[in-house]
């Protein structure tokens, strides 16, 4: 009779694979072969490689941006956000553009909910975009953040790009380095494929 010896990582992987099985209450003694051992070792190596990827699974951090959107909309009820930019110097405030009743309000909102430096304009382009958007800014941020764990959503902008109305959500790492953006269709809520 030939016996196969498991390495500790292969044994752990084999047990993990068995635990992910059908959920049946029945158990039987495992039958081990060289192919099973090799498959378990390969599975263990793949799991290790996946866990060390630069972008962990899960959504990006969106708390500060979403809080700023909520505070801005509480200050200007019935409005539609068309832009939000994190202040790079302080990182405790956001510049917001919110359209309410055909008027664009531009102001800074701080982490404590206070508002400063408000100006208004009748920017026809932003007013038209706000009226056309079917997807709310907060929903676009949440959609864009999917699968970008370890990143931080910092800015968003409602804009026309290549004839489509899109939300562009910018991301940084925790050190403030730019990691690019994700575009979300402002009519359907779908992520727009990267060009």
XYZ file of N, CA and C in Angstrom:
585
model
N 0.841 -1.166 0.000
C 0.000 0.000 0.000
C 0.889 1.233 0.000
N 0.588 2.179 -0.874
C 1.381 3.387 -1.003
C 0.682 4.501 -0.234
N 1.413 5.261 0.585
C 0.842 6.364 1.354
C 1.363 7.676 0.783
N 0.501 8.671 0.806
C 0.886 10.002 0.348
C 1.033 10.888 1.567
N 2.093 11.664 1.612
C 2.343 12.565 2.731
C 1.977 13.983 2.289
N 1.110 14.631 3.082
C 0.717 16.011 2.792
C 1.711 16.973 3.419
N 1.985 18.070 2.732
C 2.693 19.169 3.387
C 1.645 19.944 4.160
N 2.049 20.724 5.134
C 1.069 21.407 5.977
C 0.175 22.342 5.177
N 0.707 23.092 4.193
C -0.147 24.003 3.429
C -1.115 23.230 2.540
N -0.661 22.112 1.992
C -1.551 21.307 1.162
C -2.658 20.696 2.019
N -2.343 20.294 3.238
C -3.350 19.719 4.123
C -4.398 20.758 4.481
N -3.956 21.967 4.780
C -4.887 23.037 5.103
C -5.782 23.328 3.908
N -5.186 23.390 2.727
C -5.968 23.662 1.523
C -6.976 22.550 1.271
N -6.565 21.307 1.466
C -7.473 20.188 1.252
C -8.639 20.246 2.239
N -8.343 20.582 3.506
C -9.408 20.706 4.495
C -10.340 21.861 4.145
N -9.772 22.968 3.670
C -10.598 24.114 3.281
C -11.496 23.753 2.105
N -10.942 23.019 1.146
C -11.741 22.590 0.002
C -12.854 21.650 0.444
N -12.562 20.778 1.376
C -13.569 19.849 1.865
C -14.666 20.605 2.613
N -14.272 21.643 3.378
C -15.242 22.430 4.129
C -16.165 23.213 3.202
N -15.699 23.540 2.024
C -16.508 24.287 1.052
C -17.366 23.360 0.209
N -17.420 22.112 0.542
C -18.141 21.132 -0.249
C -19.637 21.336 -0.224
N -20.377 20.294 -0.464
C -21.819 20.379 -0.660
C -22.585 20.650 0.618
N -21.963 20.597 1.758
C -22.681 20.851 2.993
C -23.404 19.611 3.488
N -23.170 18.462 2.895
C -23.818 17.230 3.288
C -23.311 16.781 4.650
N -24.172 16.172 5.438
C -23.785 15.692 6.754
C -22.953 14.428 6.654
N -22.988 13.771 5.515
C -22.214 12.551 5.346
C -20.741 12.880 5.225
N -19.915 12.049 5.822
C -18.475 12.191 5.661
C -17.916 10.826 5.318
N -16.840 10.848 4.601
C -16.169 9.589 4.295
C -14.683 9.831 4.360
N -13.948 8.787 4.488
C -12.491 8.903 4.542
C -12.002 9.383 3.189
N -11.141 10.410 3.160
C -10.672 10.926 1.881
C -9.766 9.934 1.190
N -9.895 9.892 -0.106
C -8.996 9.080 -0.903
C -7.985 10.040 -1.515
N -6.732 9.789 -1.256
C -5.698 10.716 -1.658
C -4.863 10.130 -2.775
N -4.551 10.997 -3.723
C -3.658 10.580 -4.801
C -2.654 11.688 -5.025
N -1.678 11.427 -5.838
C -0.684 12.452 -6.152
C -1.350 13.632 -6.845
N -2.364 13.377 -7.672
C -3.064 14.456 -8.367
C -3.814 15.331 -7.377
N -4.452 14.722 -6.368
C -5.160 15.489 -5.346
C -4.200 16.360 -4.566
N -3.050 15.800 -4.198
C -2.043 16.557 -3.458
C -1.546 17.737 -4.279
N -1.290 17.536 -5.556
C -0.805 18.609 -6.425
C -1.876 19.682 -6.590
N -3.139 19.257 -6.734
C -4.227 20.221 -6.886
C -4.392 21.050 -5.619
N -4.273 20.408 -4.466
C -4.390 21.124 -3.200
C -3.253 22.125 -3.037
N -2.054 21.752 -3.391
C -0.915 22.655 -3.293
C -1.086 23.839 -4.241
N -1.554 23.575 -5.461
C -1.781 24.649 -6.425
C -2.859 25.594 -5.914
N -3.939 25.038 -5.341
C -5.013 25.852 -4.790
C -4.497 26.731 -3.658
N -3.642 26.182 -2.817
C -3.068 26.937 -1.715
C -2.196 28.071 -2.227
N -1.393 27.821 -3.256
C -0.545 28.863 -3.829
C -1.398 29.943 -4.466
N -2.476 29.581 -5.142
C -3.359 30.564 -5.770
C -4.008 31.448 -4.711
N -4.435 30.847 -3.597
C -5.040 31.620 -2.529
C -4.038 32.605 -1.939
N -2.799 32.165 -1.769
C -1.756 33.047 -1.242
C -1.495 34.186 -2.207
N -1.422 33.907 -3.507
C -1.186 34.951 -4.502
C -2.325 35.949 -4.518
N -3.559 35.468 -4.438
C -4.713 36.357 -4.482
C -4.746 37.267 -3.266
N -4.358 36.760 -2.107
C -4.434 37.560 -0.898
C -3.380 38.650 -0.856
N -2.336 38.557 -1.658
C -1.309 39.582 -1.639
C -1.472 40.580 -2.782
N -2.633 40.568 -3.453
C -2.853 41.497 -4.557
C -2.931 42.923 -4.019
N -2.568 43.930 -4.832
C -2.547 45.305 -4.348
C -3.928 45.888 -4.070
N -4.981 45.340 -4.638
C -6.330 45.813 -4.393
C -7.153 44.703 -3.750
N -7.298 44.729 -2.424
C -8.075 43.690 -1.754
C -9.524 43.712 -2.221
N -10.186 42.588 -2.053
C -11.608 42.492 -2.388
C -12.383 43.471 -1.519
N -13.565 43.804 -1.958
C -14.435 44.672 -1.178
C -14.453 46.084 -1.728
N -15.332 46.910 -1.158
C -15.469 48.277 -1.667
C -14.386 49.202 -1.128
N -14.188 50.300 -1.838
C -13.279 51.348 -1.385
C -13.903 52.069 -0.193
N -13.091 52.806 0.523
C -13.569 53.644 1.622
C -14.310 54.842 1.021
N -15.562 55.014 1.385
C -16.380 56.090 0.818
C -16.989 56.992 1.889
N -16.711 56.701 3.156
C -17.399 57.382 4.258
C -17.327 58.888 4.240
N -16.143 59.472 4.053
C -16.008 60.930 4.099
C -16.745 61.585 2.932
N -16.611 61.020 1.741
C -17.276 61.580 0.571
C -18.791 61.474 0.707
N -19.292 60.318 1.121
C -20.737 60.152 1.284
C -21.294 61.070 2.371
N -20.536 61.254 3.454
C -20.973 62.158 4.520
C -21.061 63.595 4.013
N -20.067 64.007 3.198
C -20.090 65.362 2.634
C -21.295 65.551 1.720
N -21.608 64.536 0.905
C -22.778 64.628 0.033
C -24.050 64.780 0.859
N -24.166 63.981 1.908
C -25.351 64.028 2.768
C -25.482 65.392 3.450
N -24.361 65.911 3.964
C -24.388 67.211 4.633
C -24.750 68.328 3.656
N -24.192 68.263 2.452
C -24.491 69.278 1.447
C -25.944 69.268 1.045
N -26.495 68.076 0.858
C -27.910 67.972 0.468
C -28.848 68.349 1.609
N -28.401 68.131 2.856
C -29.205 68.574 4.001
C -29.247 70.099 4.049
N -28.145 70.732 3.638
C -28.083 72.194 3.629
C -28.857 72.786 2.456
N -28.946 72.047 1.361
C -29.659 72.500 0.152
C -30.658 71.428 -0.257
N -31.763 71.281 0.524
C -32.752 70.227 0.264
C -33.321 70.308 -1.151
N -33.581 69.137 -1.712
C -34.159 69.068 -3.043
C -33.151 69.270 -4.158
N -31.882 69.359 -3.787
C -30.848 69.596 -4.783
C -30.295 68.325 -5.389
N -29.504 68.512 -6.433
C -28.789 67.420 -7.092
C -27.306 67.778 -7.119
N -26.493 66.930 -6.533
C -25.046 67.152 -6.549
C -24.542 66.965 -7.975
N -23.682 67.874 -8.429
C -23.058 67.705 -9.739
C -21.542 67.603 -9.623
N -20.989 67.973 -8.451
C -19.546 67.851 -8.264
C -19.216 67.875 -6.775
N -18.193 67.106 -6.404
C -17.660 67.117 -5.044
C -16.159 66.858 -5.133
N -15.389 67.756 -4.526
C -13.929 67.630 -4.548
C -13.385 67.755 -3.137
N -12.607 66.753 -2.729
C -11.974 66.810 -1.419
C -10.906 67.895 -1.420
N -10.865 68.678 -0.343
C -9.818 69.683 -0.189
C -8.501 68.963 0.104
N -7.524 69.122 -0.765
C -6.258 68.414 -0.619
C -5.459 68.870 0.602
N -5.528 70.157 0.914
C -4.717 70.671 2.022
C -5.178 70.149 3.378
N -6.475 70.232 3.623
C -6.982 69.883 4.952
C -7.558 68.482 5.028
N -8.097 67.980 3.960
C -8.755 66.668 3.883
C -9.870 66.493 4.905
N -10.389 67.627 5.425
C -11.542 67.539 6.324
C -12.715 68.334 5.759
N -12.621 68.688 4.472
C -13.706 69.430 3.847
C -13.797 69.084 2.369
N -14.963 69.376 1.793
C -15.209 69.111 0.381
C -15.818 70.360 -0.247
N -15.403 70.663 -1.465
C -16.074 71.688 -2.261
C -17.194 70.992 -3.010
N -18.418 71.485 -2.853
C -19.585 70.871 -3.482
C -20.250 71.849 -4.442
N -20.787 71.305 -5.527
C -21.669 72.031 -6.438
C -22.993 71.287 -6.426
N -24.060 71.976 -6.025
C -25.391 71.376 -5.939
C -26.374 72.273 -6.671
N -27.147 71.695 -7.573
C -28.156 72.444 -8.318
C -29.500 72.303 -7.602
N -30.103 73.455 -7.291
C -31.424 73.500 -6.659
C -32.278 74.489 -7.444
N -33.397 74.025 -7.973
C -34.343 74.894 -8.695
C -33.657 75.739 -9.770
N -32.785 75.111 -10.551
C -32.144 75.803 -11.664
C -30.997 76.723 -11.299
N -30.561 76.694 -10.033
C -29.443 77.516 -9.585
C -28.358 76.607 -9.023
N -27.106 76.849 -9.460
C -25.990 76.061 -8.938
C -25.403 76.765 -7.712
N -25.342 76.012 -6.609
C -24.755 76.507 -5.364
C -23.380 75.854 -5.217
N -22.360 76.703 -5.080
C -20.993 76.216 -4.878
C -20.575 76.624 -3.471
N -20.134 75.646 -2.655
C -19.734 75.958 -1.286
C -18.809 74.870 -0.751
N -18.229 75.156 0.393
C -17.378 74.195 1.082
C -18.137 73.671 2.283
N -18.136 72.342 2.440
C -18.761 71.730 3.609
C -17.661 71.039 4.413
N -17.672 71.284 5.724
C -16.658 70.731 6.615
C -17.195 69.482 7.319
N -16.287 68.729 7.922
C -16.653 67.465 8.568
C -17.718 67.667 9.648
N -17.743 68.841 10.279
C -18.744 69.094 11.324
C -20.088 69.558 10.751
N -20.200 69.637 9.414
C -21.443 70.029 8.774
C -21.559 71.509 8.487
N -20.606 72.307 8.939
C -20.664 73.743 8.668
C -20.335 74.030 7.206
N -20.829 75.176 6.734
C -20.691 75.549 5.328
C -20.035 76.921 5.240
N -19.195 77.118 4.222
C -18.521 78.399 4.022
C -18.382 78.684 2.541
N -18.111 79.957 2.243
C -17.743 80.403 0.897
C -18.769 80.058 -0.175
N -20.048 80.281 0.105
C -21.057 79.929 -0.893
C -21.171 80.987 -1.979
N -21.269 80.501 -3.206
C -21.541 81.339 -4.367
C -22.633 80.650 -5.170
N -23.369 81.426 -5.936
C -24.399 80.839 -6.801
C -24.165 81.286 -8.240
N -24.646 80.462 -9.157
C -24.556 80.804 -10.577
C -25.688 80.106 -11.315
N -25.873 80.489 -12.552
C -26.895 79.832 -13.367
C -26.231 79.041 -14.492
N -25.212 78.289 -14.147
C -24.456 77.474 -15.103
C -25.421 76.541 -15.845
N -25.718 76.874 -17.090
C -26.725 76.136 -17.862
C -26.332 74.679 -18.071
N -25.052 74.406 -18.282
C -24.610 73.026 -18.505
C -24.835 72.164 -17.265
N -24.415 72.654 -16.091
C -24.604 71.883 -14.863
C -26.079 71.735 -14.519
N -26.874 72.774 -14.773
C -28.317 72.697 -14.506
C -28.944 71.616 -15.394
N -28.553 71.572 -16.669
C -29.090 70.561 -17.588
C -28.646 69.156 -17.194
N -27.390 68.992 -16.801
C -26.899 67.667 -16.370
C -27.647 67.192 -15.136
N -27.846 68.101 -14.187
C -28.557 67.735 -12.957
C -29.975 67.272 -13.261
N -30.619 67.940 -14.205
C -31.989 67.571 -14.566
C -32.043 66.221 -15.277
N -30.994 65.892 -16.044
C -30.987 64.653 -16.835
C -30.555 63.423 -16.038
N -29.762 63.598 -15.014
C -29.216 62.456 -14.265
C -30.317 61.647 -13.605
N -30.257 60.333 -13.783
C -31.209 59.415 -13.164
C -30.606 58.697 -11.958
N -29.289 58.713 -11.859
C -28.569 58.023 -10.783
C -28.033 59.079 -9.823
N -28.337 58.929 -8.549
C -27.872 59.876 -7.544
C -26.366 59.765 -7.346
N -25.755 60.859 -6.921
C -24.310 60.905 -6.698
C -23.871 59.813 -5.718
N -24.563 59.659 -4.602
C -24.174 58.669 -3.594
C -24.229 57.253 -4.151
N -25.232 56.958 -4.968
C -25.327 55.627 -5.571
C -24.189 55.393 -6.556
N -23.807 56.438 -7.297
C -22.681 56.310 -8.226
C -21.386 56.037 -7.468
N -21.198 56.694 -6.334
C -19.992 56.473 -5.521
C -19.953 55.029 -5.031
N -21.070 54.536 -4.527
C -21.112 53.151 -4.022
C -20.830 52.148 -5.147
N -21.389 52.376 -6.316
C -21.162 51.475 -7.452
C -19.701 51.502 -7.873
N -19.135 52.686 -7.982
C -17.734 52.818 -8.411
C -16.779 52.197 -7.408
N -17.148 52.185 -6.139
C -16.263 51.687 -5.080
C -16.168 50.167 -5.023
N -17.099 49.464 -5.663
C -17.087 47.998 -5.623
C -15.762 47.441 -6.131
N -15.180 46.516 -5.375
C -13.954 45.841 -5.793
C -12.712 46.708 -5.735
N -12.752 47.837 -5.012
C -11.592 48.725 -4.927
C -11.129 48.852 -3.484
N -11.176 47.740 -2.740
C -10.753 47.740 -1.349
C -9.344 48.300 -1.195
N -9.110 48.991 -0.081
C -7.816 49.589 0.174
C -7.648 50.942 -0.495
N -8.684 51.427 -1.180
C -8.644 52.720 -1.846
C -9.668 53.656 -1.200
N -9.554 54.942 -1.501
C -10.429 55.947 -0.917
C -11.070 56.762 -2.039
N -12.398 56.865 -2.037
C -13.107 57.711 -3.000
C -12.982 59.151 -2.524
N -12.467 60.037 -3.395
C -12.198 61.407 -2.972
C -13.009 62.466 -3.709
N -13.314 62.250 -4.972
C -13.973 63.274 -5.779
C -14.980 62.626 -6.710
N -15.975 63.412 -7.132
C -16.852 62.952 -8.197
C -17.331 64.136 -9.005
N -17.680 63.842 -10.246
C -18.075 64.887 -11.178
C -19.090 64.314 -12.150
N -20.168 65.048 -12.367
C -21.179 64.673 -13.354
C -20.838 65.409 -14.646
N -20.577 64.645 -15.711
C -20.074 65.273 -16.922
C -20.523 64.515 -18.163
N -20.470 65.201 -19.289
C -20.716 64.568 -20.587
C -19.383 64.046 -21.114
N -19.325 62.758 -21.434
C -18.109 62.181 -21.997
C -18.477 61.282 -23.153
N -17.948 61.642 -24.310
C -18.224 60.884 -25.534
C -19.724 60.734 -25.787
N -20.473 61.793 -25.503
C -21.902 61.787 -25.770
C -22.751 61.124 -24.705
N -22.133 60.682 -23.607
C -22.891 60.025 -22.533
C -22.754 60.835 -21.242
N -23.807 60.841 -20.444
C -23.779 61.505 -19.147
C -23.255 60.499 -18.122
N -22.124 60.816 -17.501
C -21.495 59.876 -16.575
C -21.075 60.563 -15.285
N -21.058 59.767 -14.241
C -20.417 60.158 -12.988
C -18.985 59.646 -13.064
N -18.016 60.503 -12.786
C -16.624 60.074 -12.714
C -16.201 60.172 -11.258
N -15.825 59.035 -10.675
C -15.439 58.972 -9.270
C -13.941 58.697 -9.203
N -13.199 59.587 -8.529
C -11.745 59.468 -8.417
C -11.364 58.749 -7.130
N -10.253 57.994 -7.221
C -9.770 57.224 -6.076
C -8.303 57.518 -5.810
N -7.931 57.412 -4.527
C -6.544 57.528 -4.095
C -6.242 56.375 -3.155
N -4.939 56.127 -2.944
C -4.588 55.176 -1.898
C -4.587 55.929 -0.571
N -4.293 55.244 0.518
C -4.369 55.868 1.841
C -3.279 56.915 2.057
N -2.297 56.969 1.163
C -1.238 57.980 1.254
C -1.527 59.198 0.375
N -2.654 59.175 -0.345
C -3.022 60.303 -1.183
C -2.547 60.222 -2.618
N -2.021 59.071 -3.018
C -1.579 58.902 -4.399
C -2.768 58.590 -5.307
N -2.811 59.238 -6.465
C -3.895 59.069 -7.423
C -3.920 57.641 -7.969
N -5.106 57.014 -7.942
C -5.273 55.656 -8.465
C -6.258 55.603 -9.629
N -6.567 56.750 -10.208
C -7.458 56.766 -11.360
C -8.908 56.926 -10.959
N -9.778 56.689 -11.927
C -11.202 56.915 -11.701
C -12.034 55.789 -12.295
N -13.289 55.756 -11.872
C -14.283 54.832 -12.403
C -15.446 55.684 -12.888
N -15.948 55.366 -14.073
C -17.084 56.089 -14.624
C -18.339 55.232 -14.487
N -19.417 55.879 -14.058
C -20.704 55.217 -13.874
C -21.729 55.968 -14.722
N -22.450 55.223 -15.556
C -23.467 55.824 -16.413
C -24.531 56.487 -15.534
N -24.777 57.782 -15.738
C -25.707 58.536 -14.901
C -27.172 58.264 -15.239
N -27.419 57.492 -16.297
C -28.792 57.134 -16.654
C -29.139 55.708 -16.229
N -28.172 54.798 -16.330
C -28.438 53.382 -16.033
C -27.839 52.907 -14.714
N -26.775 53.554 -14.238
C -26.095 53.112 -13.029
C -25.042 52.047 -13.294
N -24.804 51.723 -14.559
C -23.807 50.709 -14.908
C -22.414 51.319 -14.958
N -21.402 50.527 -14.592
C -20.027 50.976 -14.728
C -19.691 51.027 -16.218
N -19.076 52.133 -16.631
C -18.679 52.309 -18.029
C -17.315 51.660 -18.195
N -17.156 50.729 -19.155
C -15.864 50.068 -19.335
C -14.756 51.073 -19.623
N -13.577 50.798 -19.080
C -12.424 51.671 -19.286
C -12.062 51.669 -20.768
N -11.618 52.804 -21.256
C -11.252 52.917 -22.676
C -9.839 52.428 -22.898
